Amino acid sequence: MKILVTGSSGLIGSEVCSYFSKHGHTIHGIDNNQRAKFFGPQGDTTWRLKELLATLPSFIHHELDIRDRSKVLRLLQDLKPDAIVHAAAQPSHEKAASIPFVDFEINAVGTLNMLESVRQTCPHAPFIYMSTNKVYGDGPNKIELTEFATRWDFANPKYKNGISENFPIDQCIHSLFGASKLSADIMVQEYGRYFGMATCCLRCGCLTGPAHSGVKLHGFLSYLVKCNLEGTNYKILGYQGKQVRDNIHSEDVARFIKCFFDAPQQGEVYNLGGGKDNSCSIIEAFELCEEHSGKKQVFQYSDENRIGDHICYYSDLTKIKSHFPQYCLHHTLSDTVRQMTEVIKLQKN
Ligand SMILES: NC(=O)c1ccc[n+]([C@@H]2O[C@H](COP(=O)([O-])OP(=O)(O)OC[C@H]3O[C@@H](n4cnc5c(N)ncnc54)[C@H](O)[C@@H]3O)[C@@H](O)[C@H]2O)c1
């Protein structure tokens, strides 16, 4: 197959390139290193692009901005790919508030540019969109919670497996990032239902793995592992550091995408994350990092939480597992932190 991946130098894009290349497919990647423009040198993904070019014989890079509608269409006319993974984005809620137009133009309009080009050139190709759990806004914060020694958890047994795809999306704070991603999410569903295309939104929890160029504003675990190894002070923002996230290794995301390409559906929506088993609070994440590095985490605490930040969120994986019973996660949270610790140590030496 010929697979087109946007955001191909980023965490998910690069993992998908690597995964499908190893399975014998030809990969075309689109990335313009916008992450460095968002976050400065620490967000620069050139190192990852160089790795892909050096290690994947079937990888072709296209330096292209997905906001450039005519160039996107021209590339799609040339390539007519068999499948598309759309992972390019402005990925941070806090950043979005300071660049609302850029955020919307990349996340919402950039996605529409991709969808429409695919519809005009290769309408039968399955299209995966990397959506986010922020489409549910801060709605999950309205669920009654129980406070434990190191984490918050849902008190209502209805949420014992986490947040499902039926959770409401209206009347809550999404952050501008959540709103631009939700606009794209709805458009991806619409192209599936209105035009009959094989589109899929993956509403993800925290995505992580050694390929992340983690920065303070995005890539929580990758950034935390770096802070731990460098002895940098990590600032906890509110909720006593007991806020819970579920974490999934980028390779487990790529493995699901393969399942979808093998059995595509139209306009589907799945919550995808590490689930309750791979969830942790910030202070539990400190413990994990310390376990693997042997270094104590330095931190400071501020009572001021991020606007709209989830207090407790983990993905209910019931739907995705029922549609794809053969799919399961290969990487535990502890294993992922170990891998990231090893890779970041190597990069520093
Ligand atoms: N990382 C997470 O925890 C997380 C959680 C939920 C959803 N997501 C979503 O998953 C997707 C991938 O996330 P990631 O962590 O790999 O992000 P990332 O920042 O590591 O990768 C995104 C890539 O897209 C590129 N890009 C950005 N704007 C572009 C543009 N205009 N044209 C071309 N390339 C552009 C960047 O340079 C970067 O390499 C995003 O859509 C993100 O919103 C991520």
Tab-separated table of C-alpha atoms and ligand atoms in Angstrom:
chain	number	residue	atom	x	y	z
A	1	MET	CA	0.000	0.000	0.000
A	2	LYS	CA	0.964	3.633	-0.479
A	3	ILE	CA	0.250	5.471	2.787
A	4	LEU	CA	0.204	9.242	3.252
A	5	VAL	CA	0.974	10.516	6.762
A	6	THR	CA	0.663	14.163	7.831
A	7	GLY	CA	2.673	15.340	10.832
A	8	SER	CA	5.156	12.637	9.868
A	9	SER	CA	8.030	13.981	11.963
A	10	GLY	CA	5.906	14.175	15.125
A	11	LEU	CA	5.270	11.484	17.729
A	12	ILE	CA	2.340	9.690	16.088
A	13	GLY	CA	3.153	10.479	12.475
A	14	SER	CA	6.722	9.193	12.739
A	15	GLU	CA	5.667	6.048	14.610
A	16	VAL	CA	3.063	5.316	11.923
A	17	CYS	CA	5.687	5.844	9.170
A	18	SER	CA	8.073	3.497	10.881
A	19	TYR	CA	5.432	0.847	11.696
A	20	PHE	CA	3.950	0.651	8.182
A	21	SER	CA	7.340	0.875	6.486
A	22	LYS	CA	8.456	-2.167	8.496
A	23	HIS	CA	5.318	-3.917	7.218
A	24	GLY	CA	6.480	-3.361	3.631
A	25	HIS	CA	4.427	-0.304	2.647
A	26	THR	CA	5.550	2.854	0.823
A	27	ILE	CA	5.209	5.931	3.004
A	28	HIS	CA	4.821	9.566	1.989
A	29	GLY	CA	5.183	12.007	4.894
A	30	ILE	CA	4.056	15.629	5.096
A	31	ASP	CA	5.608	17.886	7.753
A	32	ASN	CA	6.950	21.453	7.845
A	33	ASN	CA	8.503	21.308	11.334
A	34	GLN	CA	5.760	23.633	12.574
A	35	ARG	CA	6.324	22.153	16.046
A	36	ALA	CA	9.608	24.109	16.276
A	37	LYS	CA	7.700	27.305	15.392
A	38	PHE	CA	5.164	26.570	18.142
A	39	PHE	CA	7.539	25.507	20.902
A	40	GLY	CA	11.090	26.576	19.978
A	41	PRO	CA	14.200	24.360	19.687
A	42	GLN	CA	12.957	21.718	22.179
A	43	GLY	CA	9.971	21.071	19.898
A	44	ASP	CA	12.148	20.762	16.789
A	45	THR	CA	11.386	17.444	15.071
A	46	THR	CA	14.284	17.515	12.560
A	47	TRP	CA	16.094	14.770	14.522
A	48	ARG	CA	13.148	12.464	13.962
A	49	LEU	CA	12.880	13.304	10.243
A	50	LYS	CA	16.593	12.483	9.854
A	51	GLU	CA	16.041	9.134	11.606
A	52	LEU	CA	13.158	8.277	9.269
A	53	LEU	CA	15.151	9.219	6.162
A	54	ALA	CA	18.136	7.211	7.376
A	55	THR	CA	16.275	4.081	8.462
A	56	LEU	CA	13.200	3.698	6.248
A	57	PRO	CA	14.033	2.823	2.632
A	58	SER	CA	10.432	3.328	1.507
A	59	PHE	CA	9.942	6.780	3.095
A	60	ILE	CA	9.537	9.959	1.019
A	61	HIS	CA	9.338	13.330	2.781
A	62	HIS	CA	7.269	16.294	1.556
A	63	GLU	CA	8.033	19.635	3.182
A	64	LEU	CA	4.513	21.037	2.979
A	65	ASP	CA	2.122	23.109	5.084
A	66	ILE	CA	-1.332	21.528	5.260
A	67	ARG	CA	-2.807	25.045	5.244
A	68	ASP	CA	-1.686	25.367	1.597
A	69	ARG	CA	-4.849	24.008	0.005
A	70	SER	CA	-3.716	23.996	-3.645
A	71	LYS	CA	-0.386	22.292	-2.873
A	72	VAL	CA	-2.143	19.676	-0.742
A	73	LEU	CA	-4.561	18.952	-3.600
A	74	ARG	CA	-1.709	18.769	-6.132
A	75	LEU	CA	0.208	16.301	-3.967
A	76	LEU	CA	-2.877	14.119	-3.511
A	77	GLN	CA	-3.522	14.221	-7.299
A	78	ASP	CA	0.050	12.999	-7.859
A	79	LEU	CA	0.053	10.341	-5.156
A	80	LYS	CA	-3.517	9.021	-4.936
A	81	PRO	CA	-2.608	7.164	-1.718
A	82	ASP	CA	-4.342	3.961	-0.613
A	83	ALA	CA	-4.711	5.180	2.986
A	84	ILE	CA	-4.210	8.389	4.976
A	85	VAL	CA	-3.224	9.109	8.583
A	86	HIS	CA	-3.775	12.752	9.462
A	87	ALA	CA	-1.675	13.566	12.543
A	88	ALA	CA	-0.444	17.117	11.803
A	89	ALA	CA	-1.785	19.626	14.311
A	90	GLN	CA	-1.274	22.493	16.669
A	91	PRO	CA	-1.427	20.165	19.686
A	92	SER	CA	-1.474	22.364	22.813
A	93	HIS	CA	-4.483	23.940	24.596
A	94	GLU	CA	-2.465	26.657	26.272
A	95	LYS	CA	-0.694	27.607	23.051
A	96	ALA	CA	-4.010	27.806	21.172
A	97	ALA	CA	-5.219	30.730	23.291
A	98	SER	CA	-2.299	32.884	22.125
A	99	ILE	CA	-2.565	31.915	18.405
A	100	PRO	CA	-6.301	31.331	17.809
A	101	PHE	CA	-6.242	31.883	14.036
A	102	VAL	CA	-3.168	29.712	13.423
A	103	ASP	CA	-4.621	27.013	15.688
A	104	PHE	CA	-7.955	26.972	13.820
A	105	GLU	CA	-6.364	27.257	10.381
A	106	ILE	CA	-4.156	24.220	11.033
A	107	ASN	CA	-6.468	22.049	13.109
A	108	ALA	CA	-9.850	22.705	11.516
A	109	VAL	CA	-9.190	24.152	8.048
A	110	GLY	CA	-6.059	22.017	7.495
A	111	THR	CA	-8.175	18.917	8.181
A	112	LEU	CA	-10.835	20.115	5.729
A	113	ASN	CA	-8.081	20.670	3.125
A	114	MET	CA	-7.011	17.055	3.610
A	115	LEU	CA	-10.553	15.623	3.534
A	116	GLU	CA	-11.618	17.491	0.421
A	117	SER	CA	-8.393	16.615	-1.440
A	118	VAL	CA	-8.891	12.956	-0.525
A	119	ARG	CA	-12.529	13.077	-1.654
A	120	GLN	CA	-11.528	14.540	-5.019
A	121	THR	CA	-8.600	12.205	-5.674
A	122	CYS	CA	-8.882	8.921	-3.745
A	123	PRO	CA	-12.327	8.747	-2.091
A	124	HIS	CA	-12.026	5.043	-1.295
A	125	ALA	CA	-8.877	5.443	0.816
A	126	PRO	CA	-9.457	5.000	4.576
A	127	PHE	CA	-8.767	8.256	6.453
A	128	ILE	CA	-7.701	8.305	10.101
A	129	TYR	CA	-7.930	11.583	11.993
A	130	MET	CA	-6.071	11.967	15.285
A	131	SER	CA	-8.728	13.643	17.422
A	132	THR	CA	-8.540	14.214	21.172
A	133	ASN	CA	-10.376	13.653	24.446
A	134	LYS	CA	-10.618	17.469	24.655
A	135	VAL	CA	-13.673	17.187	22.379
A	136	TYR	CA	-15.505	16.291	25.620
A	137	GLY	CA	-14.291	19.588	27.094
A	138	ASP	CA	-14.281	19.797	30.862
A	139	GLY	CA	-17.549	17.802	30.991
A	140	PRO	CA	-15.817	14.876	32.762
A	141	ASN	CA	-14.996	17.291	35.640
A	142	LYS	CA	-18.714	17.384	36.452
A	143	ILE	CA	-18.706	13.677	37.386
A	144	GLU	CA	-18.552	13.084	41.137
A	145	LEU	CA	-15.032	12.085	42.177
A	146	THR	CA	-13.419	10.240	45.067
A	147	GLU	CA	-10.091	11.488	46.388
A	148	PHE	CA	-7.460	8.815	47.093
A	149	ALA	CA	-3.987	9.269	48.552
A	150	THR	CA	-2.319	9.804	45.165
A	151	ARG	CA	-5.169	10.253	42.664
A	152	TRP	CA	-8.724	11.250	41.889
A	153	ASP	CA	-11.122	8.638	40.524
A	154	PHE	CA	-14.725	8.552	39.328
A	155	ALA	CA	-17.140	7.882	42.213
A	156	ASN	CA	-20.040	7.046	39.890
A	157	PRO	CA	-19.881	3.325	38.907
A	158	LYS	CA	-21.262	4.282	35.464
A	159	TYR	CA	-17.721	5.482	34.698
A	160	LYS	CA	-15.827	2.549	36.189
A	161	ASN	CA	-14.283	1.831	32.750
A	162	GLY	CA	-13.768	5.510	31.976
A	163	ILE	CA	-15.259	7.936	29.455
A	164	SER	CA	-17.040	6.440	26.455
A	165	GLU	CA	-17.845	7.858	23.014
A	166	ASN	CA	-21.417	8.696	24.168
A	167	PHE	CA	-20.190	11.334	26.589
A	168	PRO	CA	-21.754	14.771	25.824
A	169	ILE	CA	-19.673	17.362	23.986
A	170	ASP	CA	-21.848	20.474	24.499
A	171	GLN	CA	-22.113	23.224	27.121
A	172	CYS	CA	-18.623	22.977	28.562
A	173	ILE	CA	-15.155	24.533	28.240
A	174	HIS	CA	-13.083	22.849	25.530
A	175	SER	CA	-10.204	25.362	25.265
A	176	LEU	CA	-9.703	26.896	21.817
A	177	PHE	CA	-7.611	23.835	20.949
A	178	GLY	CA	-10.468	21.494	21.916
A	179	ALA	CA	-12.880	23.586	19.824
A	180	SER	CA	-10.682	23.544	16.699
A	181	LYS	CA	-10.078	19.783	17.067
A	182	LEU	CA	-13.806	19.158	17.619
A	183	SER	CA	-14.641	21.155	14.456
A	184	ALA	CA	-12.311	18.861	12.517
A	185	ASP	CA	-13.694	15.767	14.294
A	186	ILE	CA	-17.265	16.637	13.194
A	187	MET	CA	-16.061	17.308	9.638
A	188	VAL	CA	-14.265	13.926	9.516
A	189	GLN	CA	-17.482	12.206	10.658
A	190	GLU	CA	-19.470	14.184	8.082
A	191	TYR	CA	-17.226	13.170	5.174
A	192	GLY	CA	-17.802	9.591	6.321
A	193	ARG	CA	-21.575	9.837	6.602
A	194	TYR	CA	-22.405	12.372	3.867
A	195	PHE	CA	-19.928	11.201	1.211
A	196	GLY	CA	-19.606	7.565	2.339
A	197	MET	CA	-15.861	7.799	2.911
A	198	ALA	CA	-14.039	5.438	5.291
A	199	THR	CA	-13.198	8.053	7.911
A	200	CYS	CA	-12.356	7.523	11.555
A	201	CYS	CA	-11.782	9.892	14.505
A	202	LEU	CA	-9.504	8.585	17.235
A	203	ARG	CA	-10.308	10.576	20.374
A	204	CYS	CA	-7.090	10.038	22.219
A	205	GLY	CA	-5.938	10.304	25.810
A	206	CYS	CA	-2.247	11.111	26.378
A	207	LEU	CA	-0.123	9.757	23.540
A	208	THR	CA	3.446	9.053	24.397
A	209	GLY	CA	6.623	7.226	23.491
A	210	PRO	CA	10.334	7.704	22.845
A	211	ALA	CA	9.687	9.523	19.531
A	212	HIS	CA	8.096	12.542	21.247
A	213	SER	CA	9.856	15.914	21.193
A	214	GLY	CA	8.253	16.717	24.557
A	215	VAL	CA	7.968	20.342	25.718
A	216	LYS	CA	6.394	22.046	28.730
A	217	LEU	CA	3.198	22.850	26.784
A	218	HIS	CA	2.787	19.452	25.106
A	219	GLY	CA	3.902	15.858	25.598
A	220	PHE	CA	3.426	15.472	29.351
A	221	LEU	CA	5.271	12.196	30.015
A	222	SER	CA	8.107	12.826	27.567
A	223	TYR	CA	8.645	16.284	29.094
A	224	LEU	CA	8.456	14.863	32.607
A	225	VAL	CA	11.054	12.161	31.900
A	226	LYS	CA	13.376	14.889	30.509
A	227	CYS	CA	12.813	17.056	33.615
A	228	ASN	CA	13.525	14.072	35.849
A	229	LEU	CA	16.794	13.210	34.092
A	230	GLU	CA	17.950	16.840	33.936
A	231	GLY	CA	16.918	17.654	37.509
A	232	THR	CA	14.526	20.356	36.214
A	233	ASN	CA	11.806	21.652	38.520
A	234	TYR	CA	8.386	20.395	37.291
A	235	LYS	CA	5.486	22.732	38.008
A	236	ILE	CA	2.286	20.958	39.055
A	237	LEU	CA	-0.786	23.014	38.159
A	238	GLY	CA	-3.623	22.414	40.640
A	239	TYR	CA	-5.725	19.452	41.775
A	240	GLN	CA	-2.973	18.494	44.315
A	241	GLY	CA	-1.074	16.774	41.496
A	242	LYS	CA	-3.675	14.001	41.685
A	243	GLN	CA	-5.142	14.662	38.215
A	244	VAL	CA	-5.356	11.426	36.247
A	245	ARG	CA	-4.480	10.772	32.583
A	246	ASP	CA	-4.399	7.549	30.611
A	247	ASN	CA	-1.313	7.021	28.498
A	248	ILE	CA	-0.839	4.980	25.366
A	249	HIS	CA	2.397	4.154	23.557
A	250	SER	CA	2.516	5.533	19.988
A	251	GLU	CA	3.207	2.039	18.634
A	252	ASP	CA	-0.079	0.800	20.099
A	253	VAL	CA	-1.803	3.648	18.215
A	254	ALA	CA	-0.106	2.577	14.951
A	255	ARG	CA	-1.205	-1.025	15.591
A	256	PHE	CA	-4.817	0.087	15.890
A	257	ILE	CA	-4.578	2.091	12.666
A	258	LYS	CA	-3.518	-1.130	10.902
A	259	CYS	CA	-6.659	-2.859	12.288
A	260	PHE	CA	-8.834	-0.052	10.901
A	261	PHE	CA	-7.163	-0.115	7.482
A	262	ASP	CA	-7.862	-3.871	7.352
A	263	ALA	CA	-11.559	-3.368	8.172
A	264	PRO	CA	-12.540	0.264	7.477
A	265	GLN	CA	-15.872	1.770	8.596
A	266	GLN	CA	-17.596	5.026	7.599
A	267	GLY	CA	-17.570	8.055	9.922
A	268	GLU	CA	-16.514	6.090	13.007
A	269	VAL	CA	-15.456	7.506	16.358
A	270	TYR	CA	-13.358	5.656	18.933
A	271	ASN	CA	-11.882	6.673	22.250
A	272	LEU	CA	-8.319	5.392	22.271
A	273	GLY	CA	-5.941	5.581	25.205
A	274	GLY	CA	-4.172	3.477	27.760
A	275	GLY	CA	-7.425	2.926	29.669
A	276	LYS	CA	-7.631	2.652	33.435
A	277	ASP	CA	-4.771	0.097	33.564
A	278	ASN	CA	-2.337	2.608	32.081
A	279	SER	CA	-3.560	5.705	33.877
A	280	CYS	CA	-1.599	7.685	36.429
A	281	SER	CA	-1.767	10.938	38.317
A	282	ILE	CA	1.090	13.433	38.102
A	283	ILE	CA	2.482	12.376	41.470
A	284	GLU	CA	2.218	8.716	40.473
A	285	ALA	CA	4.066	9.598	37.245
A	286	PHE	CA	6.857	11.130	39.374
A	287	GLU	CA	7.185	7.803	41.198
A	288	LEU	CA	7.391	5.901	37.905
A	289	CYS	CA	10.102	8.193	36.555
A	290	GLU	CA	12.060	7.928	39.802
A	291	GLU	CA	11.814	4.133	39.687
A	292	HIS	CA	13.389	3.996	36.214
A	293	SER	CA	15.973	6.767	36.554
A	294	GLY	CA	16.868	6.418	40.229
A	295	LYS	CA	16.599	10.229	40.458
A	296	LYS	CA	14.260	12.124	42.783
A	297	GLN	CA	11.833	14.427	40.942
A	298	VAL	CA	12.067	18.096	41.925
A	299	PHE	CA	8.779	19.970	41.731
A	300	GLN	CA	6.843	23.004	42.804
A	301	TYR	CA	3.101	23.274	43.283
A	302	SER	CA	0.700	25.977	42.142
A	303	ASP	CA	-2.960	25.884	43.149
A	304	GLU	CA	-3.952	27.377	39.796
A	305	ASN	CA	-5.064	24.634	37.431
A	306	ARG	CA	-5.078	25.028	33.638
A	307	ILE	CA	-8.434	26.312	32.296
A	308	GLY	CA	-10.622	23.324	31.364
A	309	ASP	CA	-7.988	20.776	32.422
A	310	HIS	CA	-9.402	17.340	33.237
A	311	ILE	CA	-9.276	16.278	36.898
A	312	CYS	CA	-9.753	12.650	35.997
A	313	TYR	CA	-9.871	11.171	32.510
A	314	TYR	CA	-9.291	7.693	31.229
A	315	SER	CA	-10.642	6.213	28.014
A	316	ASP	CA	-13.348	3.575	28.064
A	317	LEU	CA	-11.991	1.067	25.537
A	318	THR	CA	-15.170	-1.063	25.412
A	319	LYS	CA	-16.295	0.109	21.939
A	320	ILE	CA	-12.924	-0.142	20.225
A	321	LYS	CA	-12.338	-3.611	21.705
A	322	SER	CA	-15.814	-4.807	20.730
A	323	HIS	CA	-15.356	-3.658	17.089
A	324	PHE	CA	-11.780	-4.999	16.944
A	325	PRO	CA	-11.556	-7.934	19.398
A	326	GLN	CA	-8.073	-8.839	18.127
A	327	TYR	CA	-6.731	-5.425	19.221
A	328	CYS	CA	-4.968	-5.087	22.574
A	329	LEU	CA	-2.251	-2.862	23.990
A	330	HIS	CA	1.307	-4.225	23.924
A	331	HIS	CA	3.031	-1.605	26.082
A	332	THR	CA	2.351	-1.042	29.770
A	333	LEU	CA	2.794	2.432	31.212
A	334	SER	CA	5.829	1.341	33.226
A	335	ASP	CA	7.447	-0.200	30.138
A	336	THR	CA	6.826	3.008	28.164
A	337	VAL	CA	8.441	5.187	30.859
A	338	ARG	CA	11.431	2.786	30.954
A	339	GLN	CA	11.838	3.052	27.148
A	340	MET	CA	11.618	6.845	27.219
A	341	THR	CA	14.140	7.051	30.068
A	342	GLU	CA	16.612	4.884	28.122
A	343	VAL	CA	16.202	6.813	24.847
A	344	ILE	CA	16.442	10.275	26.439
A	345	LYS	CA	19.547	9.170	28.404
A	346	LEU	CA	21.157	8.003	25.138
A	347	GLN	CA	20.255	11.249	23.335
A	348	LYS	CA	21.914	13.266	26.099
A	349	ASN	CA	25.183	11.271	25.937
B	1	LIG	N1	0.307	13.799	22.139
B	1	LIG	C1	-0.836	13.693	22.765
B	1	LIG	O1	-0.867	13.475	23.990
B	1	LIG	C2	-2.139	13.777	22.005
B	1	LIG	C3	-3.326	13.515	22.694
B	1	LIG	C4	-4.541	13.553	21.992
B	1	LIG	C5	-4.532	13.853	20.636
B	1	LIG	N2	-3.361	14.111	19.993
B	1	LIG	C6	-3.403	14.430	18.539
B	1	LIG	O2	-2.611	13.495	17.847
B	1	LIG	C7	-1.977	14.127	16.732
B	1	LIG	C8	-0.505	13.879	16.783
B	1	LIG	O3	0.024	14.372	18.008
B	1	LIG	P1	1.582	14.317	18.296
B	1	LIG	O4	1.740	14.189	19.761
B	1	LIG	O5	2.218	13.356	17.369
B	1	LIG	O6	1.983	15.816	17.890
B	1	LIG	P2	3.398	16.320	17.396
B	1	LIG	O7	3.410	17.800	17.636
B	1	LIG	O8	4.494	15.481	17.949
B	1	LIG	O9	3.325	16.051	15.818
B	1	LIG	C9	2.579	16.862	14.945
B	1	LIG	C10	3.438	17.162	13.723
B	1	LIG	O10	2.662	17.945	12.820
B	1	LIG	C11	3.495	18.914	12.225
B	1	LIG	N3	2.676	20.037	11.784
B	1	LIG	C12	2.020	20.923	12.557
B	1	LIG	N4	1.407	21.834	11.785
B	1	LIG	C13	1.667	21.486	10.509
B	1	LIG	C14	1.287	22.052	9.252
B	1	LIG	N5	0.554	23.171	9.194
B	1	LIG	N6	1.694	21.444	8.117
B	1	LIG	C15	2.473	20.323	8.175
B	1	LIG	N7	2.870	19.755	9.339
B	1	LIG	C16	2.465	20.345	10.481
B	1	LIG	C17	4.482	19.293	13.339
B	1	LIG	O11	5.676	19.875	12.846
B	1	LIG	C18	4.704	17.969	14.048
B	1	LIG	O12	5.853	17.296	13.564
B	1	LIG	C19	-2.403	15.595	16.781
B	1	LIG	O13	-3.517	15.761	15.961
B	1	LIG	C20	-2.808	15.786	18.223
B	1	LIG	O14	-3.764	16.813	18.390
B	1	LIG	C21	-2.162	14.078	20.643
